[in-house]
CSV table of C-alpha atoms in Angstrom, one decimal:
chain,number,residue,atom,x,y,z
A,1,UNK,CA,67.2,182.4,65.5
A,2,UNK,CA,68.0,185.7,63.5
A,3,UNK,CA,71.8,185.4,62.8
A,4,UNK,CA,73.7,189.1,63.2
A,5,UNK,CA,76.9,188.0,61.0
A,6,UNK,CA,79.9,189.5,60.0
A,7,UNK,CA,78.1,191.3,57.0
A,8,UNK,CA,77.4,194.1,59.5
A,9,UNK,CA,73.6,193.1,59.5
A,10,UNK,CA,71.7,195.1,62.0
A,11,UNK,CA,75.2,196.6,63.6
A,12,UNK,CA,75.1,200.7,64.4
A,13,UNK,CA,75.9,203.2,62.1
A,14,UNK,CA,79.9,204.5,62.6
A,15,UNK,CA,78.9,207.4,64.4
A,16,UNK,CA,76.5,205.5,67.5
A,17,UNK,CA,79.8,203.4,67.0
A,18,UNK,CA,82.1,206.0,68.1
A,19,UNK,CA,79.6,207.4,71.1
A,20,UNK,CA,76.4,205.7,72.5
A,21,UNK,CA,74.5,207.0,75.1
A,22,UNK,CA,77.3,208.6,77.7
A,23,UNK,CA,79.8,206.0,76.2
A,24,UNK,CA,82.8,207.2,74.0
A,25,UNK,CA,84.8,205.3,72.4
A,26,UNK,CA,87.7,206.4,74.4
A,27,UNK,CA,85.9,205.8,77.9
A,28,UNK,CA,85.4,202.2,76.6
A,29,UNK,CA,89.1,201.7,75.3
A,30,UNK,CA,90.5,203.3,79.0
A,31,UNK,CA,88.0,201.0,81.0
A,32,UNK,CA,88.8,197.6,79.3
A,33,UNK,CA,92.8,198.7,79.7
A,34,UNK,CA,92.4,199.5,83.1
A,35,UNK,CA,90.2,196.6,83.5
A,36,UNK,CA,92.9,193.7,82.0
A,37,UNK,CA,95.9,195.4,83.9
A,38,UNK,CA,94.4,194.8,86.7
A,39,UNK,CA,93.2,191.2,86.5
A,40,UNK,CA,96.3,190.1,84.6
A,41,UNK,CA,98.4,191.8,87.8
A,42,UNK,CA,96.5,189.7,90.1
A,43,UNK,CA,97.4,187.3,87.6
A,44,UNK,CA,101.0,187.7,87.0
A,45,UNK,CA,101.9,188.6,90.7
A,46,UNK,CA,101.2,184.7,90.9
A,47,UNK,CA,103.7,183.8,88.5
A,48,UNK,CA,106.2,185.6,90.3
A,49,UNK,CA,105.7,184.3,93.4
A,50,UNK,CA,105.6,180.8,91.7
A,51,UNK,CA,108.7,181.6,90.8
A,52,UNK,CA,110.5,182.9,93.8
A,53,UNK,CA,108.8,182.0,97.1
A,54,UNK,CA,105.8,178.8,96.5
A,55,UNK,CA,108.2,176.5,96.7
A,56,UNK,CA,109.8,177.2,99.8
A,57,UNK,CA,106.5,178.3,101.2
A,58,UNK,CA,104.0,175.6,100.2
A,59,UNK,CA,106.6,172.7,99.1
A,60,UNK,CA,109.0,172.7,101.3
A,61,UNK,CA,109.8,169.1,101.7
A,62,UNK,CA,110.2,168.4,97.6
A,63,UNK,CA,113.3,169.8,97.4
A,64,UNK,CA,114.9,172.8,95.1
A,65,UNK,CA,114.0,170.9,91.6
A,66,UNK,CA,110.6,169.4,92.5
A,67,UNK,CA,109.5,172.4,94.4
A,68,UNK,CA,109.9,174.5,91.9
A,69,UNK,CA,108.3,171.8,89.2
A,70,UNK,CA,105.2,171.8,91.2
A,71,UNK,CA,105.0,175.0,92.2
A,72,UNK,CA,104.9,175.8,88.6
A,73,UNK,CA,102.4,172.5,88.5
A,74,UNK,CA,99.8,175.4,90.3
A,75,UNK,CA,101.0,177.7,87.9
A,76,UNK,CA,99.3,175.6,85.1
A,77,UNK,CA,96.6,174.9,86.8
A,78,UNK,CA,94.7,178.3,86.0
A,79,UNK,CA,95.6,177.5,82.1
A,80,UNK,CA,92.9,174.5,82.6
A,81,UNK,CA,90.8,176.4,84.4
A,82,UNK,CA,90.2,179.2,81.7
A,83,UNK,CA,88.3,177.2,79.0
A,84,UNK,CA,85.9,176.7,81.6
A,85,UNK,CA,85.9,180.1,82.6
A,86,UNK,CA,85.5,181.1,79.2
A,87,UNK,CA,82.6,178.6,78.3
A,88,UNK,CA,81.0,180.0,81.8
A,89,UNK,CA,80.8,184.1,81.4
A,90,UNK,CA,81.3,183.4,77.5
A,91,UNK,CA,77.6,182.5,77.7
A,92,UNK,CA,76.5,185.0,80.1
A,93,UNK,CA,78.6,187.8,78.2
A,94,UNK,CA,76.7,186.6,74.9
A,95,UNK,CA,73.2,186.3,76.9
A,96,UNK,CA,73.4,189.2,79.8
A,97,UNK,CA,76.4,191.1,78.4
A,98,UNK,CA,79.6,192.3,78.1
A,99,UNK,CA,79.7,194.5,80.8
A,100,UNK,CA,77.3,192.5,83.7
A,101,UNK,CA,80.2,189.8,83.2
A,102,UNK,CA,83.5,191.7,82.9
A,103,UNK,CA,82.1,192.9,86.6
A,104,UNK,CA,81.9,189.5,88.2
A,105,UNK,CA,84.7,188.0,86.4
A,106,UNK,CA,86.9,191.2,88.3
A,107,UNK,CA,85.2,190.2,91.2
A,108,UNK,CA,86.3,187.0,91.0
A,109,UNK,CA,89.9,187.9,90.3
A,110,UNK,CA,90.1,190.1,92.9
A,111,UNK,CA,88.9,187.9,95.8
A,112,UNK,CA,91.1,185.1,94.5
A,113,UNK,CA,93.7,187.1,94.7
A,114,UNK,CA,93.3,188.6,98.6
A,115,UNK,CA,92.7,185.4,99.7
A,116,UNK,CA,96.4,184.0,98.6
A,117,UNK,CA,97.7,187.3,100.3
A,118,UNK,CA,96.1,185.8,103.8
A,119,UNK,CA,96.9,182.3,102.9
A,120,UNK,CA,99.5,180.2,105.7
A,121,UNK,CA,101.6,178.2,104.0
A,122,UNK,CA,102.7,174.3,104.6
A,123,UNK,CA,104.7,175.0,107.7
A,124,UNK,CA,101.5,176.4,109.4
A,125,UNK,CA,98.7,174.0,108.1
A,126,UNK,CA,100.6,171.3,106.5
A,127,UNK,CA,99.1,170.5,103.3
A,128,UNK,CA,95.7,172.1,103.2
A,129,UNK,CA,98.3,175.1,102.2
A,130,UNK,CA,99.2,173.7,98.7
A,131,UNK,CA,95.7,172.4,98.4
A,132,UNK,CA,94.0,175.5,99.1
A,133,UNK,CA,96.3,177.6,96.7
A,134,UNK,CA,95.6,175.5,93.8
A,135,UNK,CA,91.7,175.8,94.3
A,136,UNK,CA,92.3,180.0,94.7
A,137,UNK,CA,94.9,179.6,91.5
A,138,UNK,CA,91.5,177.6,89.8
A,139,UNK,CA,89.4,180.7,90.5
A,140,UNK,CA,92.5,183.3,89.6
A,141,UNK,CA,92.2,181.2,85.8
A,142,UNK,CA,88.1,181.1,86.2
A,143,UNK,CA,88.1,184.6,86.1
A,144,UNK,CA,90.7,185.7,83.5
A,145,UNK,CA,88.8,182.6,81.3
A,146,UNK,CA,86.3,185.3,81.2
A,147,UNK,CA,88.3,188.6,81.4
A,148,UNK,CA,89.9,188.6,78.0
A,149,UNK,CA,87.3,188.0,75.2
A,150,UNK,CA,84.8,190.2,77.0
A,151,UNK,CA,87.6,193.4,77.5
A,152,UNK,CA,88.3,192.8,73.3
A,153,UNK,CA,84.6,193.0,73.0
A,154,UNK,CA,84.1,196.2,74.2
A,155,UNK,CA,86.4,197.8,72.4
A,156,UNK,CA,86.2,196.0,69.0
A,157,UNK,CA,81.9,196.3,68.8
A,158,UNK,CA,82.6,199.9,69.8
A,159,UNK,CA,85.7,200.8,67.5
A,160,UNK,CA,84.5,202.8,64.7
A,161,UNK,CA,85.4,200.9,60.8
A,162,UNK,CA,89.2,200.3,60.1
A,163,UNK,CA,90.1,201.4,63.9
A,164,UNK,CA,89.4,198.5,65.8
A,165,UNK,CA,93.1,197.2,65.8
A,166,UNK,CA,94.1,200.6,67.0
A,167,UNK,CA,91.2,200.4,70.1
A,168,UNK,CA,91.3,197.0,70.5
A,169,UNK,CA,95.3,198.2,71.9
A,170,UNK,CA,93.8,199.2,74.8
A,171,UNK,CA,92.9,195.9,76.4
A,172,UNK,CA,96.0,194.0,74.7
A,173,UNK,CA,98.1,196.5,76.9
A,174,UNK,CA,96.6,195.3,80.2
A,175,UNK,CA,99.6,192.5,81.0
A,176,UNK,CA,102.5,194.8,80.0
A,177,UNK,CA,101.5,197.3,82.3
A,178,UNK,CA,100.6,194.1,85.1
A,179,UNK,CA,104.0,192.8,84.2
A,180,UNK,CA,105.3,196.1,85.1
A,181,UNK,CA,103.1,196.8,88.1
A,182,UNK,CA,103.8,193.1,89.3
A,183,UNK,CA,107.1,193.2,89.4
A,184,UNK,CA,107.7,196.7,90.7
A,185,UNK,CA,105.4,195.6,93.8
A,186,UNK,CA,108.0,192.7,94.5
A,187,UNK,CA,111.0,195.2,94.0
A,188,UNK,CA,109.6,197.7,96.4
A,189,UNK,CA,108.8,195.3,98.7
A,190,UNK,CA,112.2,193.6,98.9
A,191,UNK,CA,113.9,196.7,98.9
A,192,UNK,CA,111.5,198.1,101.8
A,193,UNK,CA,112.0,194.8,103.7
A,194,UNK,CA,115.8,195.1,103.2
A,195,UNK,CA,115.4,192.3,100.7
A,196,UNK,CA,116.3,189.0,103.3
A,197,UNK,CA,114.8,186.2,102.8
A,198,UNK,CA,113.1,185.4,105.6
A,199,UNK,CA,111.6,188.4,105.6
A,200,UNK,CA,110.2,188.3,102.0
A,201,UNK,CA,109.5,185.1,102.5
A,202,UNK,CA,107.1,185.5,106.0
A,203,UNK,CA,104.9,188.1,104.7
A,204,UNK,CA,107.1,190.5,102.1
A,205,UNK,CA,105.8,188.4,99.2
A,206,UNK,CA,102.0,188.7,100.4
A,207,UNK,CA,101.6,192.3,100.2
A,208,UNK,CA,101.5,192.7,96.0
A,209,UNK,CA,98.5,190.1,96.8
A,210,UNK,CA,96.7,192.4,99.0
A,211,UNK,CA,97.5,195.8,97.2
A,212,UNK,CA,95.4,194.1,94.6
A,213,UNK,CA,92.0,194.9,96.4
A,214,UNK,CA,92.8,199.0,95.5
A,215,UNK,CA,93.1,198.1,92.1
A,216,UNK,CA,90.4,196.1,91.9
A,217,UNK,CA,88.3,198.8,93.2
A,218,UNK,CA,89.5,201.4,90.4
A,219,UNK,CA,88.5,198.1,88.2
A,220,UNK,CA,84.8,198.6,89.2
A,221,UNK,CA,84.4,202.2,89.2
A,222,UNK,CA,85.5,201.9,85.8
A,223,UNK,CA,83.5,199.4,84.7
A,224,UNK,CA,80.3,200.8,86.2
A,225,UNK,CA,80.9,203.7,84.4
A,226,UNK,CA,80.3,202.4,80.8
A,227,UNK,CA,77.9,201.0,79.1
A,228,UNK,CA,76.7,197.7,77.0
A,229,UNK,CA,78.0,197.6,73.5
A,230,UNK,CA,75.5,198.9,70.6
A,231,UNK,CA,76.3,195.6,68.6
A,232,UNK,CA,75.3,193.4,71.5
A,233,UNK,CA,72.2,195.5,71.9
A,234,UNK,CA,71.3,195.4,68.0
A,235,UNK,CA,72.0,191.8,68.5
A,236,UNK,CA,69.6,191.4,71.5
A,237,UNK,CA,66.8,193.6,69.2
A,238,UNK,CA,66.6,190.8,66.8
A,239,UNK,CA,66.6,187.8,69.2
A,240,UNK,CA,63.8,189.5,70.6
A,241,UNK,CA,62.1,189.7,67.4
A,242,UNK,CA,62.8,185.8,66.4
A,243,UNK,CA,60.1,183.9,67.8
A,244,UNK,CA,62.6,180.6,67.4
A,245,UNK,CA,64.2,179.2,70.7
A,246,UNK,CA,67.4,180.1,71.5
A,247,UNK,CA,70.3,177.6,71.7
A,248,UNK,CA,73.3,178.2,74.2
A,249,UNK,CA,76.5,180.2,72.9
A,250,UNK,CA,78.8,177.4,73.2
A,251,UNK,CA,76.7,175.1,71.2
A,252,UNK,CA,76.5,177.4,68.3
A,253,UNK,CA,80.2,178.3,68.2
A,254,UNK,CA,81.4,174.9,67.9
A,255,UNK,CA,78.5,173.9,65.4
A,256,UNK,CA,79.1,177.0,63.2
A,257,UNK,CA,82.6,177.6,63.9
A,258,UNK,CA,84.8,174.8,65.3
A,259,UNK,CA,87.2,175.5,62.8
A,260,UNK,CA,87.9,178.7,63.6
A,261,UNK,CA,88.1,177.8,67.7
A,262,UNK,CA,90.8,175.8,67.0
A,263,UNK,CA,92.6,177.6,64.3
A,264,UNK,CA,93.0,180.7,66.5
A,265,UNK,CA,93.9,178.3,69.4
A,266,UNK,CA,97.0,176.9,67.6
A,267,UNK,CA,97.5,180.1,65.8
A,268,UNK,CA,98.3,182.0,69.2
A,269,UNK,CA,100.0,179.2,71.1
A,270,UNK,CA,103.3,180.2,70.7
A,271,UNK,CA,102.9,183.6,71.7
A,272,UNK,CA,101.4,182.4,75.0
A,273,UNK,CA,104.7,180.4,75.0
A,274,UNK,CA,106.7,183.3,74.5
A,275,UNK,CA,104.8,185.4,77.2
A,276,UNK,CA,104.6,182.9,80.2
A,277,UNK,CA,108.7,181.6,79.4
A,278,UNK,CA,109.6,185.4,78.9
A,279,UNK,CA,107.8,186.3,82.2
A,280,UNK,CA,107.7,183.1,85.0
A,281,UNK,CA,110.3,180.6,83.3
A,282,UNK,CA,112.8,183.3,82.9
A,283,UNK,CA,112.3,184.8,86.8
A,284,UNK,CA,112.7,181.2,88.0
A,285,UNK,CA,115.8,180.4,85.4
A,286,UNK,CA,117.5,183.7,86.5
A,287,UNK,CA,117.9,184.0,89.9
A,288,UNK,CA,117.9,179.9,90.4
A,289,UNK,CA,119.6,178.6,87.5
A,290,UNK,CA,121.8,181.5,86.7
A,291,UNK,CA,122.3,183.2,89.9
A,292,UNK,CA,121.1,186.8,89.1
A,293,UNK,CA,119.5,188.4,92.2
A,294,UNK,CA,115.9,189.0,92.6
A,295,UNK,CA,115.9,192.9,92.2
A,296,UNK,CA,118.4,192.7,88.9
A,297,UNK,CA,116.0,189.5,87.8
A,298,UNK,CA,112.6,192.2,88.2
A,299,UNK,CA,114.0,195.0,86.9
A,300,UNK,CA,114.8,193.5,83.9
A,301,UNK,CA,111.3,192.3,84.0
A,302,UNK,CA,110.1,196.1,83.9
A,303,UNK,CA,112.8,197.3,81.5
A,304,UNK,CA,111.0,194.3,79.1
A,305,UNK,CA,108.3,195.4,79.5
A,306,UNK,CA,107.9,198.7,78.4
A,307,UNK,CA,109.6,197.2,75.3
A,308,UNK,CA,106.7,194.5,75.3
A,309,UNK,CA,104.6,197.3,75.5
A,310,UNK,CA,105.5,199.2,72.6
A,311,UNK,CA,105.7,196.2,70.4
A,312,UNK,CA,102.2,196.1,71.3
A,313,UNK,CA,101.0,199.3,70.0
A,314,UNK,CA,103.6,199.0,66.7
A,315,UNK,CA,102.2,195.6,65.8
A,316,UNK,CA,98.3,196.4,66.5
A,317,UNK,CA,98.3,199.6,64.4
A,318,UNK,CA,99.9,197.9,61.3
A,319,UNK,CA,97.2,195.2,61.3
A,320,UNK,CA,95.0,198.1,60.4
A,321,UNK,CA,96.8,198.3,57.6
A,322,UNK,CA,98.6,195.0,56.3
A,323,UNK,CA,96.0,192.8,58.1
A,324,UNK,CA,96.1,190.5,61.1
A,325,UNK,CA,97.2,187.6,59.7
A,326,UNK,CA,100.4,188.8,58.4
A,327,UNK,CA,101.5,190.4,61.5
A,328,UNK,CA,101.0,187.6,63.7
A,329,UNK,CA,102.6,185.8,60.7
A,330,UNK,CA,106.0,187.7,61.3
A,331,UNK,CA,105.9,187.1,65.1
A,332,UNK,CA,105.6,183.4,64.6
A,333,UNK,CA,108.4,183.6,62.2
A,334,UNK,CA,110.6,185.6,64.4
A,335,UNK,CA,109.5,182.4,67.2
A,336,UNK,CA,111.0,180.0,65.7
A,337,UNK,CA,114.7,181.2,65.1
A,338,UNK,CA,115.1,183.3,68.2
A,339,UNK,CA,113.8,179.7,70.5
A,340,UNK,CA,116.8,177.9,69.0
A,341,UNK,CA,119.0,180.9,70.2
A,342,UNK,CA,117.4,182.2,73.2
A,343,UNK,CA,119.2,179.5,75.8
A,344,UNK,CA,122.5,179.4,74.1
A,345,UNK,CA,122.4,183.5,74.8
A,346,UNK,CA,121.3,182.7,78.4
A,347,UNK,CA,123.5,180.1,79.4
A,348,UNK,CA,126.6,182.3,78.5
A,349,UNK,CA,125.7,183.7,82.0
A,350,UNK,CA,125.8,187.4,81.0
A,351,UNK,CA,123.5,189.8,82.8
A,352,UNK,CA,123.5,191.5,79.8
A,353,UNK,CA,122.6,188.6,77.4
A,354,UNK,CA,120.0,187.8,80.7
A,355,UNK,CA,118.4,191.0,79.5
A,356,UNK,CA,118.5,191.0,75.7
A,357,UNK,CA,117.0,187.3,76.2
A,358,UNK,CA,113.7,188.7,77.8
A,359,UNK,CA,113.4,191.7,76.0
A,360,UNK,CA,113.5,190.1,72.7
A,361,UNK,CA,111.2,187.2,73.8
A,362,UNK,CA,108.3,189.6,75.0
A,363,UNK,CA,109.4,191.9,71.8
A,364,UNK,CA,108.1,189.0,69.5
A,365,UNK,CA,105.1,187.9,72.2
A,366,UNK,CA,104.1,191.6,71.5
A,367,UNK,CA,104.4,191.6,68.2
A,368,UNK,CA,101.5,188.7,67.8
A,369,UNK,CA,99.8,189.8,71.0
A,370,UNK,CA,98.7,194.0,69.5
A,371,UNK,CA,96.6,192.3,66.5
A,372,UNK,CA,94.7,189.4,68.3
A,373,UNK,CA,92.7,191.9,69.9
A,374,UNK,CA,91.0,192.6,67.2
A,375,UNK,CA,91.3,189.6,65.2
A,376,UNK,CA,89.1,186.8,67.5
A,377,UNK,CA,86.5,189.5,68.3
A,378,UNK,CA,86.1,190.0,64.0
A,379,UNK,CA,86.4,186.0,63.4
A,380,UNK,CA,83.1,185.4,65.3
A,381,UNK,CA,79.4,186.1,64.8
A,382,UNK,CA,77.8,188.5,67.5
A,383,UNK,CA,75.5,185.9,69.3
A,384,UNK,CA,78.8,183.9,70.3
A,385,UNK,CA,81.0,186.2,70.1
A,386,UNK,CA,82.0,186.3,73.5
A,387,UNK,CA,82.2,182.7,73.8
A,388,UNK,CA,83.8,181.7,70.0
A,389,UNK,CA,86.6,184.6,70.9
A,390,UNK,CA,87.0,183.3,74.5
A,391,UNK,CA,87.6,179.8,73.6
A,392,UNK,CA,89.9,180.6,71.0
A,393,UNK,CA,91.8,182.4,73.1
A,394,UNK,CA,91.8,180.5,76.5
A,395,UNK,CA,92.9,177.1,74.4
A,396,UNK,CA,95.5,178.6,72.9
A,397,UNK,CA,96.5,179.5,76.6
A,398,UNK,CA,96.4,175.7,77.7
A,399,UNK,CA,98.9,174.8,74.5
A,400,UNK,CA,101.1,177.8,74.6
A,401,UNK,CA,100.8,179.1,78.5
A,402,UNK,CA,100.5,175.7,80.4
A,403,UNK,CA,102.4,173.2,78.7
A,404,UNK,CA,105.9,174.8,78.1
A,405,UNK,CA,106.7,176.1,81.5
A,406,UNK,CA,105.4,173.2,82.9
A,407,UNK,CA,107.9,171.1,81.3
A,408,UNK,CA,110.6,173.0,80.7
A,409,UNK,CA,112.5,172.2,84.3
A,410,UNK,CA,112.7,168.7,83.2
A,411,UNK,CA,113.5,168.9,79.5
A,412,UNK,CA,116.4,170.9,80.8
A,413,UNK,CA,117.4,168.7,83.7
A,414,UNK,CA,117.4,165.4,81.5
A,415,UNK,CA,118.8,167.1,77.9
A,416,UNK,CA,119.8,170.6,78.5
A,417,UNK,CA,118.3,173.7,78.2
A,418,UNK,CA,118.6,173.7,74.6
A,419,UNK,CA,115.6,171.3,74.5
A,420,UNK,CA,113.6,174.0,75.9
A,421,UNK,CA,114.6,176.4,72.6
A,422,UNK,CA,113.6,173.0,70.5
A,423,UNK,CA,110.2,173.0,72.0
A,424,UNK,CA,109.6,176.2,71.1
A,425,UNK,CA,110.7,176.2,68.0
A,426,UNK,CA,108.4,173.6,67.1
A,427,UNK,CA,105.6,175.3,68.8
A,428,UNK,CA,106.3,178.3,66.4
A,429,UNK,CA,106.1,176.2,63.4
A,430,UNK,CA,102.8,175.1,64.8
A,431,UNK,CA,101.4,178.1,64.9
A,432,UNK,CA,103.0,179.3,61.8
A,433,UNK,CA,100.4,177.2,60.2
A,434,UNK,CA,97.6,177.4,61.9
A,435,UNK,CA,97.8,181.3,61.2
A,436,UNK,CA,98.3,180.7,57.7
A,437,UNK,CA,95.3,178.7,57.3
A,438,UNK,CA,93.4,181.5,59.2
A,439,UNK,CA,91.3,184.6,57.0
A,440,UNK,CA,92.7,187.7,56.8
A,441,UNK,CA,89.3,189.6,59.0
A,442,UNK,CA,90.9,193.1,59.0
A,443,UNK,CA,88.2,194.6,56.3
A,444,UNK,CA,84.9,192.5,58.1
A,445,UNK,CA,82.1,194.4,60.0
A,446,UNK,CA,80.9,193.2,63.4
């Protein structure tokens, strides 16, 4: 097989780069952002829920403590499920396309979504409810398996030279503005419904789920709107003109580069950590373990944000200029002292140490999360691209997004929630190394 590497070997000139076709640059950047903020709302909205309604409305009979454990137990659930999804359209993104899959896997998201808008819970159908939610959350983690590494793609193989940190932005903002969307949905809603609980808990809750088929719809105009990549195309050229078989995507990314898979995995572990703590911990630890209400708990979630947001764009166009690697360095850094003082500040009850706590926590997420866009797209060789950046990416989701909410109830219940700031800490260091062991890409040609 004819190998299209990192030297740049059979990639576009900049200017097919910057326009191809009927494709700009720009079009590509707006549709992947448009496209990620909408699969990681119908993503997101989840979490909240998990966090303020699943366990009263699919585990009612486990109690406060264990309701709320399993009900983040479903949470995790789509962490396990996004290797797979990544493997999946990895393959068919680096066979077919970025854009054939980025379609189906917003499909996907989109009727997973609905369907847990329409689904009873256990007081209707007993336990088909929780059983049935875990196989939608499955297919909610399926698709953004998929969604990620192929959004990057498109903006990174289209970026022109020493921009694609700047364009590559434009997916990373997709779950700031989700977070923001998702949790605006559940503050209208409560405040429309009058904000009672058995009202929000009947149906209130259901309607973010089923707003999402709108968005989805912008998704696909979007999407149908652009077109393939001129790097995949080069790359399709040359397999074309290699008479040698062709071996599948995942194969060659783990014989070629298994290194980097797992380097990128550990290096962004902690600021999955940081994200999913900062975003569904923190909703659940507010309004249960510290009392805040639900619409002071959300708008802080908003206010964060935008904050998140901007960290974002700060952090992503620096990596153009000091590198990847040393960004996503100083987030990691950051990780580690502010997890041994993040609980401490919490469990002084304040609702304005509440608010500091989450802003800073998706500050230093943000911080790590602007580069990365560009980074796993420029660590991997076009013809596994999709699925090298993918796995990176989705395993790093397992360690950092799965694990640490999932166990943070009961490292908190038997030792205190300083325990939790421990784990985190650790975590940090983790990925401290891992990113130092990583090379610095920011200078390498797709």
């Amino acid at each position: 097989m004819t190998t299209v590497s990192n030297s740049g070997a059979g990639a576009p000139h900049a200017p097919t780069s910057v326009r191809q076709g009927g494709t700009s640059v720009r079009k590509v950047a707006i549709a992947s952002g448009i496209g990620t903020t909408i699969e990681f709302y119908d993503f997101f909205i989840y979490g909240t829920a998990a966090a303020l309604v699943f366990p009263t409305v699919f585990f009612p009979a486990l109690g406060s403590t264990a309701g709320t454990v399993a009900s983040f137990a479903t949470f995790a659930v789509a962490f396990v499920a996004r290797p797979v999804g990544a493997m999946l359209f990895g393959h068919y993104g680096d066979r077919i396309g970025r854009k054939k899959t980025l379609i189906s896997t917003l499909i996907l998201m989109g009727v997973s979504t609905f369907l847990i808008g329409l689904l009873p819970g256990a007081a209707t159908i007993g336990v088909a409810a929780p059983i049935l939610l875990v196989l939608l959350r499955f297919g909610q983690g399926f698709a953004v398996g998929g969604e990620w590494a192929g959004a990057t793609l498109l903006t990174a193989e289209y970026a022109p030279p020493g921009k694609r940190g700047l364009y590559a932005m434009f997916p990373q903002l997709g779950p700031a503005v989700a977070f923001i969307l998702s949790s605006a949905t559940f503050l209208v809603t409560g405040t429309l419904l009058g904000d009672t609980n058995e009202v929000f808990l009947e149906y209130g809750w259901r309607i973010p789920f089923l707003f999402s088929a709108v968005l989805v719809g912008i998704g696909l105009y979007m999407r149908l709107a652009i077109e393939e990549t001129p790097v995949f195309r080069a790359a399709q050229q040359a397999d074309r003109a290699d008479a040698a078989p062709r071996t599948l995507p995942l194969m060659d990314a783990w014989r070629y580069q298994t290194k980097e898979i797992l380097l990128s995995a550990g290096a962004l572990a902690t600021l999955f950590a940081f994200f999913y703590m900062g975003t569904a911990f923190l909703t659940s630890y507010g309004t249960k373990t510290l009392g805040f209400s639900r619409p002071f708990v959300l708008t802080v979630g908003i206010a964060s944000a935008v904050v998140f947001g901007f960290t974002i764009v700060v952090s992503a166009l620096y990596s153009d200029r000091i590198g990847r690697r040393r960004v996503i360095m100083i987030s990691c850094g950051l990780a580690v002292v502010w997890a041994l003082a993040l609980f401490p500040l919490l469990d002084t009850g304040s609702p304005v140490a509440f608010t500091i706590g989450v802003m800073v926590t998706l500050a230093i997420f943000g911080i790590a999360y602007g580069p990365c866009g560009a980074l796993l797209p420029e660590m991997f060789q076009t013809r596994y691209r999709y699925t090298g950046a993918g796995l990176g990416y989705n395993l790093a989701g397992v360690l950092g997004g799965a694990v640490p909410p999932l166990i943070a109830a009961p490292l908190a219940s038997a030792y205190g929630s300083v325990a939790i700031g421990v784990m985190l800490a650790v975590l940090g260091v983790f990925s401290l190394l891992c990113t130092k062991a990583l090379v610095e890409t920011k200078d390498d040609a797709l």
